[in-house]
């Protein structure tokens, strides 16, 4: 152990790494002018090696000083002699630094392994993409990664395909993060991807769905927007396309679909959060999904995840007229919500987009419904506004767990009602 | 085109009107230790009124968000009038909630909070509450609630049948020198309007004390710069 320490110290010295073994941080409470005078004396003594963490002395605020181990006795003695009260805030600075470093190294390691991928945290795009790769690598017979095209800023758009075989089986689509600021959706989708993988062969209903159908899960549907919420503006919603003639960027990817495009509930102002874009499918992110869905030709259900408000909705958004399948969709939605609520008592409402939240044209599930994908739904996940978009990470897993129960119900229903 | 008579309580017209009543409730009864959220609308109806506005009658429940995500529910009834005027004028609300007159269980916390920050040297200042990851430090919780109460004055005033406001984030809080024994706080808040999905920024100056409650002294809309990506200070 001694040898190890000696070598370590040598290496540290060689690498010019400063060590703080035995150093303490003292919190000093000056109570009078003479105390302040004494502290100033201490500070003026530059040979002392004292590291003042607070500058400017007053009797109103404590002063924190890191004291090297070699000077501890002398400094404490000085303070006692001058009757200056102090407490030991940090007992051993190096110890604390070592613990912090170990935690960071540990976290980084954790990210690299899905078995310990931290689902209870928000991750950047790179980490989510590498999670997808790890998931695929650990379930090569069940999951593959499909690149459906690039985003505006040339980032790949990946869907995870869950399939037990067959050729172009009837399929279910689930997407998250089309609106980039709705972080709980991407985070929940990652958990759900892992859940489907681990439940296959174990949970009867997942196993039976995958026995007949494929599931496509797109964890980050708006990668440019997602990156922007990390680097620049947490509240960014849209894509990041350049709008000609405007300094404002992006269109609302959920107003850009070819269903009542340009109608009420979408804006023609490029600076607006609900700008519909110059024409339907102008946003490459939308076009990629549209092309994929039409190219595949056999989707039976399309489910899009948003936040917040705790709602489960079916078409239409672009008009308040009921869809022909309204009764069935409403009762499927109601039953799905019962499953969801059964876990943590989270209250959800069910209804058409237009009636429950607002008339909104150019939405994805309106388009999918109109091309014949009957079981088209949109979720608004937690919460109801307390945290809103900024949902704390400790709610990711509960949200994902309850949402999964609702999703599973829908998937099971779709499997049992082929058309 | 707006429906008259009984309204579906889960649909947006009823919910928007209830949200207005909620903002009114928070302006009158909110504090650093009490802030309400809408739980459910039970019944709602609307009618046109003679002067040309629309009046909603509502029966709904709220919960105190300060006592955990699903504290006990309070039943309320309200009349919300959206006037029809050339220039926007805020809705008028009449509100009754059961059991609001209960003993103020938060009096102790309010006084402790007040004592802690009323000192002349206190200079609280913070940004991004919650942060991007939803974190709010223990110390900032009462300021977060206070911001929501103060923001409710703005949300109430700016509401119409076409809006549904919520406070999305406190961009900044900066304590100003106390005046007349009131805590003085300058907030910049981000409001989220659900129908338009816009994030609207307001700077406001609010005072608070346990005795006088929250008062909003100044408000200033902050324009959004298309180039800037962070809200201006």
XYZ file of C-alpha atoms in Angstrom:
652
model
C 0.000 0.000 0.000
C 2.839 2.342 0.931
C 4.639 1.542 -2.308
C 1.451 2.187 -4.256
C 1.016 5.546 -2.589
C 4.626 6.459 -3.247
C 4.384 5.520 -6.907
C 1.064 7.310 -7.166
C 2.504 10.426 -5.588
C 5.470 10.236 -7.951
C 3.238 9.806 -10.969
C 1.024 12.615 -9.806
C 4.054 14.841 -9.358
C 5.316 13.933 -12.798
C 1.919 14.752 -14.286
C 1.779 18.008 -12.331
C -1.410 16.932 -10.632
C -1.917 18.719 -7.379
C -2.838 16.598 -4.401
C -4.817 17.787 -1.404
C -4.381 14.962 1.072
C -5.220 16.011 4.563
C -6.100 19.546 3.529
C -9.180 20.910 5.231
C -11.629 23.668 4.415
C -12.397 25.780 7.438
C -15.435 28.004 7.733
C -14.635 31.053 9.769
C -17.144 33.327 11.473
C -15.660 36.732 12.059
C -17.557 38.510 14.800
C -15.705 41.764 15.193
C -13.412 44.259 13.528
C -10.392 42.719 15.228
C -11.350 39.327 13.782
C -11.524 40.884 10.350
C -8.149 42.497 10.905
C -6.672 39.122 11.836
C -8.140 37.508 8.732
C -6.674 40.224 6.545
C -3.298 39.506 8.106
C -3.672 35.846 7.211
C -4.627 36.701 3.665
C -1.687 39.063 3.210
C 0.771 36.328 4.095
C 1.179 34.903 0.584
C 3.732 32.286 1.669
C 1.108 30.701 3.836
C -0.325 28.600 1.004
C -3.811 29.385 2.269
C -6.456 29.246 -0.436
C -9.248 31.712 0.295
C -12.528 30.505 -1.228
C -14.383 33.610 -0.126
C -13.071 37.076 -0.748
C -14.031 40.172 1.138
C -14.487 39.851 4.853
C -17.433 40.952 6.905
C -19.151 39.897 10.059
C -22.286 39.100 8.059
C -20.976 36.168 6.032
C -18.671 33.242 6.825
C -15.235 33.023 5.186
C -14.093 29.701 3.740
C -10.402 28.860 3.528
C -8.690 25.720 2.233
C -5.769 25.118 4.547
C -2.953 22.820 3.412
C -2.301 19.997 5.849
C 1.120 21.318 6.740
C -0.350 24.592 7.959
C -3.426 23.222 9.743
C -2.042 23.252 13.233
C -0.619 26.749 12.919
C -3.776 28.233 11.416
C -6.112 26.631 13.954
C -3.828 27.783 16.708
C -3.907 31.322 15.311
C -7.704 31.303 15.143
C -8.058 29.945 18.681
C -5.620 32.494 20.074
C -7.682 35.251 18.494
C -10.968 33.715 19.662
C -12.252 33.447 16.127
C -14.948 30.749 15.877
C -14.595 28.258 13.034
C -15.888 24.886 11.903
C -14.359 22.204 9.693
C -16.450 22.178 6.506
C -14.431 19.620 4.565
C -12.395 17.157 6.552
C -10.146 15.949 3.751
C -10.244 17.708 0.410
C -8.473 14.946 -1.519
C -10.894 12.368 -0.201
C -13.804 14.394 -1.537
C -12.105 14.903 -4.899
C -11.403 11.181 -5.202
C -15.023 10.348 -4.482
C -16.255 12.842 -7.081
C -13.875 11.528 -9.725
C -14.844 7.933 -9.033
C -18.496 8.852 -9.433
C -17.878 10.521 -12.796
C -15.818 7.601 -14.059
C -18.491 5.263 -12.795
C -21.253 7.131 -14.574
C -19.335 7.147 -17.843
C -18.775 3.417 -17.566
C -22.424 2.880 -16.778
C -23.487 4.629 -19.930
C -21.458 2.203 -22.006
C -23.420 -0.804 -20.928
C -27.192 -1.032 -21.375
C -27.518 -3.360 -18.458
C -26.588 -0.334 -16.419
C -27.697 2.399 -18.830
C -29.199 4.931 -16.539
C -32.842 5.095 -17.625
C -33.537 7.494 -14.775
C -31.555 10.280 -16.385
C -31.743 12.512 -19.441
C -29.050 11.873 -22.030
C -27.681 13.699 -25.017
C -28.154 12.476 -28.575
C -24.814 10.707 -28.793
C -25.525 8.708 -25.664
C -29.008 7.741 -26.844
C -27.623 6.644 -30.209
C -24.953 4.539 -28.563
C -27.624 3.025 -26.284
C -29.498 1.961 -29.413
C -26.403 0.240 -30.738
C -25.805 -1.568 -27.481
C -29.434 -2.696 -27.351
C -29.273 -4.036 -30.895
C -25.980 -5.785 -30.170
C -27.449 -7.539 -27.155
C -30.602 -8.676 -28.979
C -29.409 -9.370 -32.525
C -32.201 -11.802 -33.307
C -34.955 -9.452 -32.240
C -33.846 -5.899 -32.913
C -32.285 -4.119 -35.854
C -31.600 -0.459 -36.467
C -33.212 1.151 -39.508
C -31.903 4.428 -40.912
C -34.890 6.147 -42.473
C -32.938 9.141 -43.723
C -31.103 12.222 -42.507
C -32.350 15.252 -40.656
C -31.960 18.806 -41.963
C -28.523 19.066 -40.340
C -27.605 15.610 -41.656
C -28.072 13.549 -38.574
C -29.296 10.008 -39.145
C -32.853 9.206 -38.078
C -32.932 5.749 -36.549
C -35.876 3.515 -35.819
C -35.471 0.317 -33.828
C -37.245 -2.561 -35.545
C -38.464 -5.346 -33.287
C -39.237 -8.422 -35.371
C -39.362 -12.166 -34.933
C -39.323 -12.815 -38.657
C -41.642 -12.814 -41.623
C -41.580 -10.402 -44.530
C -43.186 -7.012 -44.145
C -45.455 -8.167 -41.358
C -48.261 -5.860 -40.241
C -46.554 -3.305 -38.064
C -46.967 -0.824 -35.246
C -45.152 2.509 -35.233
C -44.251 4.432 -32.077
C -42.345 7.723 -32.167
C -41.003 10.045 -29.486
C -39.405 13.457 -29.447
C -40.892 14.913 -32.613
C -41.082 18.052 -30.488
C -37.596 18.255 -29.085
C -38.327 19.992 -25.758
C -40.592 17.134 -24.638
C -37.672 15.293 -23.050
C -39.678 12.746 -21.071
C -40.783 11.208 -24.392
C -37.304 10.346 -25.697
C -36.310 9.170 -22.221
C -39.427 6.987 -21.885
C -38.934 5.575 -25.370
C -35.448 4.372 -24.417
C -36.875 2.590 -21.385
C -39.704 1.125 -23.471
C -37.251 -0.157 -26.091
C -35.375 -1.985 -23.371
C -38.619 -3.233 -21.879
C -39.862 -4.733 -25.124
C -36.514 -6.452 -25.565
C -36.494 -7.916 -22.088
C -40.191 -8.790 -22.045
C -40.105 -10.743 -25.266
C -40.364 -14.419 -24.427
C -41.353 -13.553 -20.863
C -44.502 -11.453 -21.062
C -47.295 -13.290 -22.918
C -48.833 -10.244 -24.524
C -45.540 -8.790 -25.851
C -44.593 -12.234 -27.093
C -47.913 -12.700 -28.856
C -47.804 -9.231 -30.459
C -44.309 -9.896 -31.778
C -45.398 -13.335 -32.937
C -47.536 -11.696 -35.594
C -46.453 -8.082 -35.937
C -43.349 -5.930 -36.069
C -42.821 -2.896 -33.845
C -40.918 0.153 -35.061
C -39.809 2.526 -32.313
C -38.223 5.880 -33.131
C -36.636 7.271 -29.975
C -35.503 10.628 -31.384
C -37.700 11.798 -34.223
C -36.276 15.338 -34.295
C -32.528 14.928 -33.665
C -31.548 18.476 -34.704
C -34.073 19.965 -32.321
C -32.959 17.617 -29.557
C -29.331 18.658 -29.884
C -30.437 22.299 -29.860
C -32.302 21.812 -26.580
C -29.023 20.638 -25.049
C -26.704 23.206 -26.536
C -28.761 26.354 -26.850
C -32.395 26.541 -25.902
C -34.115 24.005 -23.663
C -37.506 25.215 -24.899
C -36.892 24.560 -28.615
C -39.789 22.678 -30.227
C -39.405 22.753 -33.988
C -36.967 21.462 -36.575
C -33.889 23.543 -37.377
C -34.463 24.167 -41.059
C -33.617 27.556 -42.501
C -36.673 29.544 -43.573
C -35.969 31.657 -46.599
C -36.673 35.311 -46.043
C -36.704 34.954 -42.287
C -34.142 34.936 -39.519
C -36.312 32.476 -37.617
C -35.583 28.807 -38.080
C -37.593 25.652 -38.045
C -41.110 24.492 -38.707
C -43.406 22.637 -36.334
C -42.991 19.025 -37.446
C -46.468 18.248 -36.174
C -48.137 20.851 -38.377
C -46.260 19.816 -41.504
C -48.155 16.642 -42.456
C -50.511 16.445 -45.397
C -53.785 16.505 -43.488
C -55.671 19.773 -43.611
C -52.258 21.352 -44.176
C -52.226 25.110 -43.656
C -55.617 25.128 -41.977
C -56.594 26.514 -38.566
C -54.339 25.832 -35.612
C -51.085 26.255 -37.500
C -49.226 29.460 -38.178
C -47.865 30.876 -41.428
C -45.282 32.900 -39.501
C -41.839 31.238 -39.584
C -41.094 32.707 -36.149
C -44.054 30.913 -34.607
C -43.735 27.684 -32.624
C -46.568 26.225 -34.694
C -45.300 27.378 -38.105
C -46.541 24.783 -40.600
C -43.663 25.187 -43.030
C -43.794 26.333 -46.689
C -45.660 23.199 -47.840
C -46.691 19.773 -46.566
C -43.708 17.457 -45.947
C -41.287 20.352 -46.477
C -39.478 19.199 -43.336
C -37.153 16.360 -44.241
C -37.780 14.730 -40.860
C -41.464 14.447 -41.707
C -40.803 13.394 -45.294
C -38.550 10.578 -44.121
C -41.283 9.129 -41.919
C -43.948 9.609 -44.594
C -41.800 7.840 -47.201
C -40.997 5.038 -44.820
C -44.616 4.442 -43.827
C -45.913 4.551 -47.395
C -42.992 2.468 -48.652
C -43.625 -0.206 -46.048
C -47.335 -0.220 -46.797
C -48.425 -2.450 -43.947
C -48.664 -0.346 -40.820
C -51.768 -1.003 -38.732
C -51.133 1.427 -35.891
C -49.283 4.724 -35.492
C -48.664 6.162 -32.021
C -46.904 9.446 -31.368
C -45.605 10.536 -27.973
C -45.644 14.115 -26.736
C -45.648 15.916 -23.417
C -47.132 17.441 -21.296
C -50.805 17.259 -20.187
C -51.598 13.592 -19.510
C -53.902 12.908 -22.421
C -54.499 10.118 -24.899
C -55.945 11.404 -28.150
C -57.165 10.119 -31.493
C -57.850 11.994 -34.771
C -58.816 14.511 -35.946
C -56.894 17.628 -34.983
C -57.544 19.553 -38.162
C -61.304 19.403 -37.767
C -63.660 18.771 -34.883
C -65.806 16.444 -36.998
C -65.727 12.930 -35.567
C -63.796 10.251 -37.434
C -65.894 7.275 -38.593
C -64.124 5.011 -36.077
C -64.604 7.413 -33.200
C -66.482 5.014 -30.909
C -63.956 2.259 -31.254
C -60.963 4.566 -30.863
C -62.537 6.224 -27.848
C -63.176 2.915 -26.141
C -59.687 1.572 -26.935
C -58.247 4.808 -25.564
C -60.375 4.624 -22.438
C -59.320 1.045 -21.747
C -55.663 1.893 -22.408
C -55.878 4.739 -19.913
C -57.349 2.434 -17.295
C -54.266 0.248 -17.611
C -52.006 3.275 -17.400
C -53.730 4.717 -14.345
C -53.714 1.368 -12.546
C -50.003 1.689 -11.825
C -49.546 5.053 -10.073
C -53.019 6.595 -10.208
C -51.928 9.125 -12.810
C -55.051 10.783 -14.244
C -55.411 10.902 -18.019
C -58.226 12.161 -20.277
C -59.260 10.664 -23.618
C -60.681 12.403 -26.674
C -60.036 13.703 -30.160
C -57.229 16.229 -30.560
C -59.552 18.940 -31.787
C -61.917 18.677 -28.859
C -59.511 17.937 -26.031
C -56.715 20.395 -26.692
C -57.208 22.508 -29.788
C -57.865 22.507 -33.467
C -54.480 21.862 -35.076
C -53.973 21.155 -38.764
C -51.175 19.182 -40.415
C -50.750 16.679 -37.588
C -49.174 13.258 -38.016
C -51.956 11.043 -36.722
C -54.529 12.783 -38.913
C -52.447 11.925 -41.961
C -51.876 8.340 -40.881
C -55.572 7.855 -40.126
C -56.519 9.253 -43.528
C -54.237 6.818 -45.351
C -55.972 3.956 -43.611
C -53.980 3.385 -40.413
C -57.026 3.116 -38.225
C -55.375 2.820 -34.809
C -53.702 6.224 -34.763
C -53.133 7.783 -31.345
C -51.172 10.585 -29.724
C -50.088 10.610 -26.087
C -49.342 13.662 -23.985
C -47.284 12.291 -21.097
C -46.607 13.712 -17.607
C -47.196 16.106 -16.002
C -50.101 18.576 -15.952
C -47.976 21.715 -15.723
C -46.206 21.752 -12.372
C -42.869 20.908 -14.029
C -44.254 20.859 -17.574
C -41.459 20.230 -20.067
C -38.874 20.230 -17.259
C -39.977 16.958 -15.671
C -37.432 15.786 -13.086
C -35.458 12.702 -14.040
C -36.832 10.730 -11.106
C -40.193 10.696 -12.911
C -38.835 9.189 -16.137
C -39.164 5.569 -15.129
C -42.605 5.863 -13.486
C -43.806 7.726 -16.587
C -42.330 5.096 -18.899
C -43.758 2.238 -16.815
C -47.303 3.552 -16.796
C -47.185 4.655 -20.451
C -45.963 1.205 -21.397
C -49.077 -0.359 -19.858
C -51.261 1.883 -22.018
C -49.169 1.202 -25.118
C -49.181 -2.506 -24.496
C -52.958 -2.506 -24.274
C -53.218 -0.736 -27.626
C -50.706 -3.081 -29.244
C -52.527 -6.109 -27.961
C -55.825 -4.730 -29.199
C -54.360 -4.036 -32.653
C -52.997 -7.577 -32.847
C -56.389 -8.984 -31.923
C -58.263 -6.859 -34.452
C -56.569 -7.354 -37.795
C -57.957 -5.457 -40.758
C -69.315 28.824 -33.108
C -68.377 28.492 -29.461
C -70.630 26.047 -27.717
C -73.307 27.387 -25.428
C -75.052 25.574 -22.664
C -73.498 22.572 -21.001
C -69.883 21.936 -21.907
C -67.959 18.694 -21.914
C -65.764 19.072 -18.796
C -62.782 17.282 -20.350
C -62.733 19.438 -23.471
C -60.663 22.542 -23.846
C -63.239 25.337 -23.591
C -64.131 24.297 -20.025
C -60.512 23.657 -19.120
C -59.323 27.039 -20.387
C -61.954 28.830 -18.342
C -61.062 26.735 -15.286
C -57.405 27.635 -15.795
C -58.372 31.300 -15.610
C -60.188 30.647 -12.342
C -57.066 28.815 -11.143
C -54.847 31.837 -11.886
C -57.312 33.999 -9.967
C -57.180 31.575 -7.026
C -53.392 31.675 -6.966
C -53.257 35.474 -7.071
C -55.505 35.607 -4.028
C -54.371 32.605 -2.023
C -50.960 31.615 -3.326
C -47.798 32.052 -1.257
C -44.246 30.738 -1.127
C -45.730 27.664 0.528
C -48.995 27.286 -1.297
C -49.687 27.150 -5.002
C -52.615 25.426 -6.659
C -52.919 23.278 -9.752
C -56.017 22.231 -11.634
C -57.024 18.668 -10.939
C -60.304 18.170 -12.731
C -63.294 20.020 -14.135
C -66.540 18.417 -12.950
C -69.173 20.548 -14.664
C -69.147 23.516 -16.975
C -71.512 25.657 -18.972
C -71.213 28.824 -21.020
C -73.499 31.518 -22.334
C -73.253 34.747 -24.244
C -73.898 37.826 -22.162
C -75.739 40.985 -23.092
C -72.659 43.241 -23.210
C -71.105 40.896 -25.748
C -68.820 38.673 -23.732
C -69.029 35.030 -22.696
C -69.641 33.818 -19.224
C -68.597 30.393 -18.000
C -69.923 28.656 -14.909
C -67.544 26.054 -13.548
C -67.381 23.347 -10.924
C -63.836 22.035 -10.533
C -61.196 20.705 -8.146
C -57.690 21.936 -7.414
C -54.799 20.520 -5.422
C -52.069 22.331 -3.555
C -48.947 21.548 -5.533
C -46.866 22.551 -2.536
C -48.031 19.477 -0.666
C -46.811 16.857 -3.115
C -48.064 15.783 -6.493
C -51.463 14.629 -5.350
C -52.409 16.361 -2.109
C -56.018 16.575 -0.948
C -58.367 18.151 -3.479
C -60.259 21.370 -2.886
C -63.616 21.824 -4.542
C -64.306 25.181 -6.179
C -66.969 26.896 -8.212
C -66.415 29.957 -10.349
C -67.990 32.360 -12.791
C -65.524 33.463 -15.445
C -66.459 36.299 -17.747
C -64.435 36.947 -20.900
C -65.434 40.452 -21.910
C -65.734 41.418 -25.527
C -63.884 44.674 -25.940
C -61.951 46.382 -28.740
C -58.682 46.028 -26.895
C -58.027 43.002 -24.758
C -59.109 43.333 -21.186
C -58.618 40.579 -18.672
C -61.357 38.171 -17.652
C -63.454 38.785 -14.548
C -63.680 36.013 -12.029
C -65.893 35.224 -9.079
C -64.640 32.284 -7.101
C -65.665 30.191 -4.121
C -63.571 27.326 -2.803
C -64.454 25.150 0.150
C -62.196 25.059 3.193
C -59.922 27.908 2.094
C -60.609 29.630 5.375
C -58.944 26.773 7.208
C -56.188 27.540 9.673
C -53.223 28.688 7.696
C -51.034 25.653 8.201
C -48.120 27.288 6.428
C -47.840 30.358 8.695
C -44.746 29.030 10.448
C -42.860 28.294 7.253
C -43.842 31.640 5.823
C -42.493 33.521 8.825
C -39.256 31.549 8.877
C -38.783 32.192 5.153
C -39.549 35.874 5.615
C -37.123 36.265 8.512
C -34.385 34.535 6.587
C -34.527 36.803 3.568
C -35.774 40.164 4.844
C -32.343 41.159 6.190
C -30.841 44.141 4.332
C -27.852 42.096 3.169
C -29.887 39.337 1.648
C -29.299 39.251 -2.096
C -30.764 36.067 -3.492
C -30.136 35.547 -7.143
C -30.564 32.452 -9.309
C -31.281 31.323 -12.850
C -33.245 28.548 -14.508
C -35.647 27.192 -11.946
C -36.185 24.327 -12.608
C -33.002 23.661 -14.577
C -33.086 21.725 -17.841
C -33.272 18.459 -15.926
C -36.179 19.461 -13.697
C -34.051 20.082 -10.609
C -35.070 22.699 -8.058
C -32.894 23.075 -4.969
C -34.535 22.999 -1.558
C -33.668 26.662 -1.064
C -35.265 27.740 -4.330
C -38.588 25.951 -3.874
C -40.383 28.844 -2.130
C -39.047 31.296 -4.735
C -40.312 29.006 -7.481
C -43.779 28.966 -5.922
C -43.678 32.716 -5.360
C -42.792 33.222 -9.018
C -45.752 31.088 -10.044
C -48.075 33.139 -7.855
C -46.701 36.407 -9.235
C -46.852 35.038 -12.788
C -50.503 34.211 -12.156
C -51.285 37.925 -12.088
C -49.945 38.188 -15.627
C -51.495 34.932 -16.800
C -54.862 36.017 -15.449
C -54.686 39.419 -17.086
C -53.522 38.058 -20.454
C -56.027 35.201 -20.677
C -58.784 34.848 -23.245
C -60.840 31.968 -24.599
C -57.989 31.326 -27.012
C -55.210 30.932 -24.435
C -54.213 28.426 -21.781
C -51.224 29.625 -19.792
C -48.827 27.820 -17.531
C -45.525 28.968 -16.077
C -42.838 26.862 -17.751
C -39.736 28.098 -15.963
C -38.287 30.898 -13.881
C -35.511 32.263 -16.082
C -34.130 34.371 -13.254
C -34.837 35.733 -9.802
C -32.972 38.675 -8.297
C -33.748 40.053 -4.890
C -34.053 43.829 -4.775
C -33.614 45.973 -1.673
C -36.539 45.500 0.727
C -39.075 48.260 0.852
C -41.703 48.762 3.544
C -40.689 45.445 5.092
C -41.625 43.554 1.939
C -39.417 41.041 0.197
C -38.829 42.565 -3.218
C -38.068 40.197 -6.053
C -37.488 40.755 -9.715
C -38.441 37.689 -11.754
C -38.114 36.839 -15.398
C -40.624 34.074 -16.088
C -41.279 31.956 -19.162
C -44.970 31.374 -19.766
C -46.146 28.540 -21.976
C -49.367 29.077 -23.907
C -50.789 25.706 -24.856
C -52.912 26.526 -27.929
C -50.151 28.476 -29.698
C -47.309 26.531 -28.043
C -45.472 29.808 -27.653
C -43.039 30.574 -24.856
C -43.624 34.139 -23.734
C -41.208 35.972 -21.516
C -42.172 38.504 -18.860
C -40.074 40.463 -16.417
C -41.878 41.411 -13.247
C -41.301 43.048 -9.897
C -43.193 41.521 -6.995
C -43.350 42.112 -3.269
C -44.299 39.612 -0.587
C -44.703 39.434 3.146
C -46.709 37.037 5.288
C -49.152 39.833 6.120
C -49.600 41.491 2.749
C -49.207 38.469 0.494
C -48.003 38.783 -3.082
C -48.283 42.041 -4.981
C -47.088 42.586 -8.507
C -45.764 46.096 -8.918
C -44.417 46.142 -12.452
C -44.604 43.865 -15.463
C -42.744 44.114 -18.725
C -43.131 41.858 -21.721
C -39.748 40.733 -23.075
C -39.591 40.479 -26.848
C -38.180 37.316 -28.329
C -35.055 37.845 -30.411
C -35.009 35.449 -33.338
C -31.221 35.486 -33.241
C -30.714 35.132 -29.537
C -31.213 31.688 -28.172
C -31.071 32.536 -24.500
C -33.602 34.915 -22.959
C -32.128 38.383 -22.503
C -31.308 39.394 -18.945
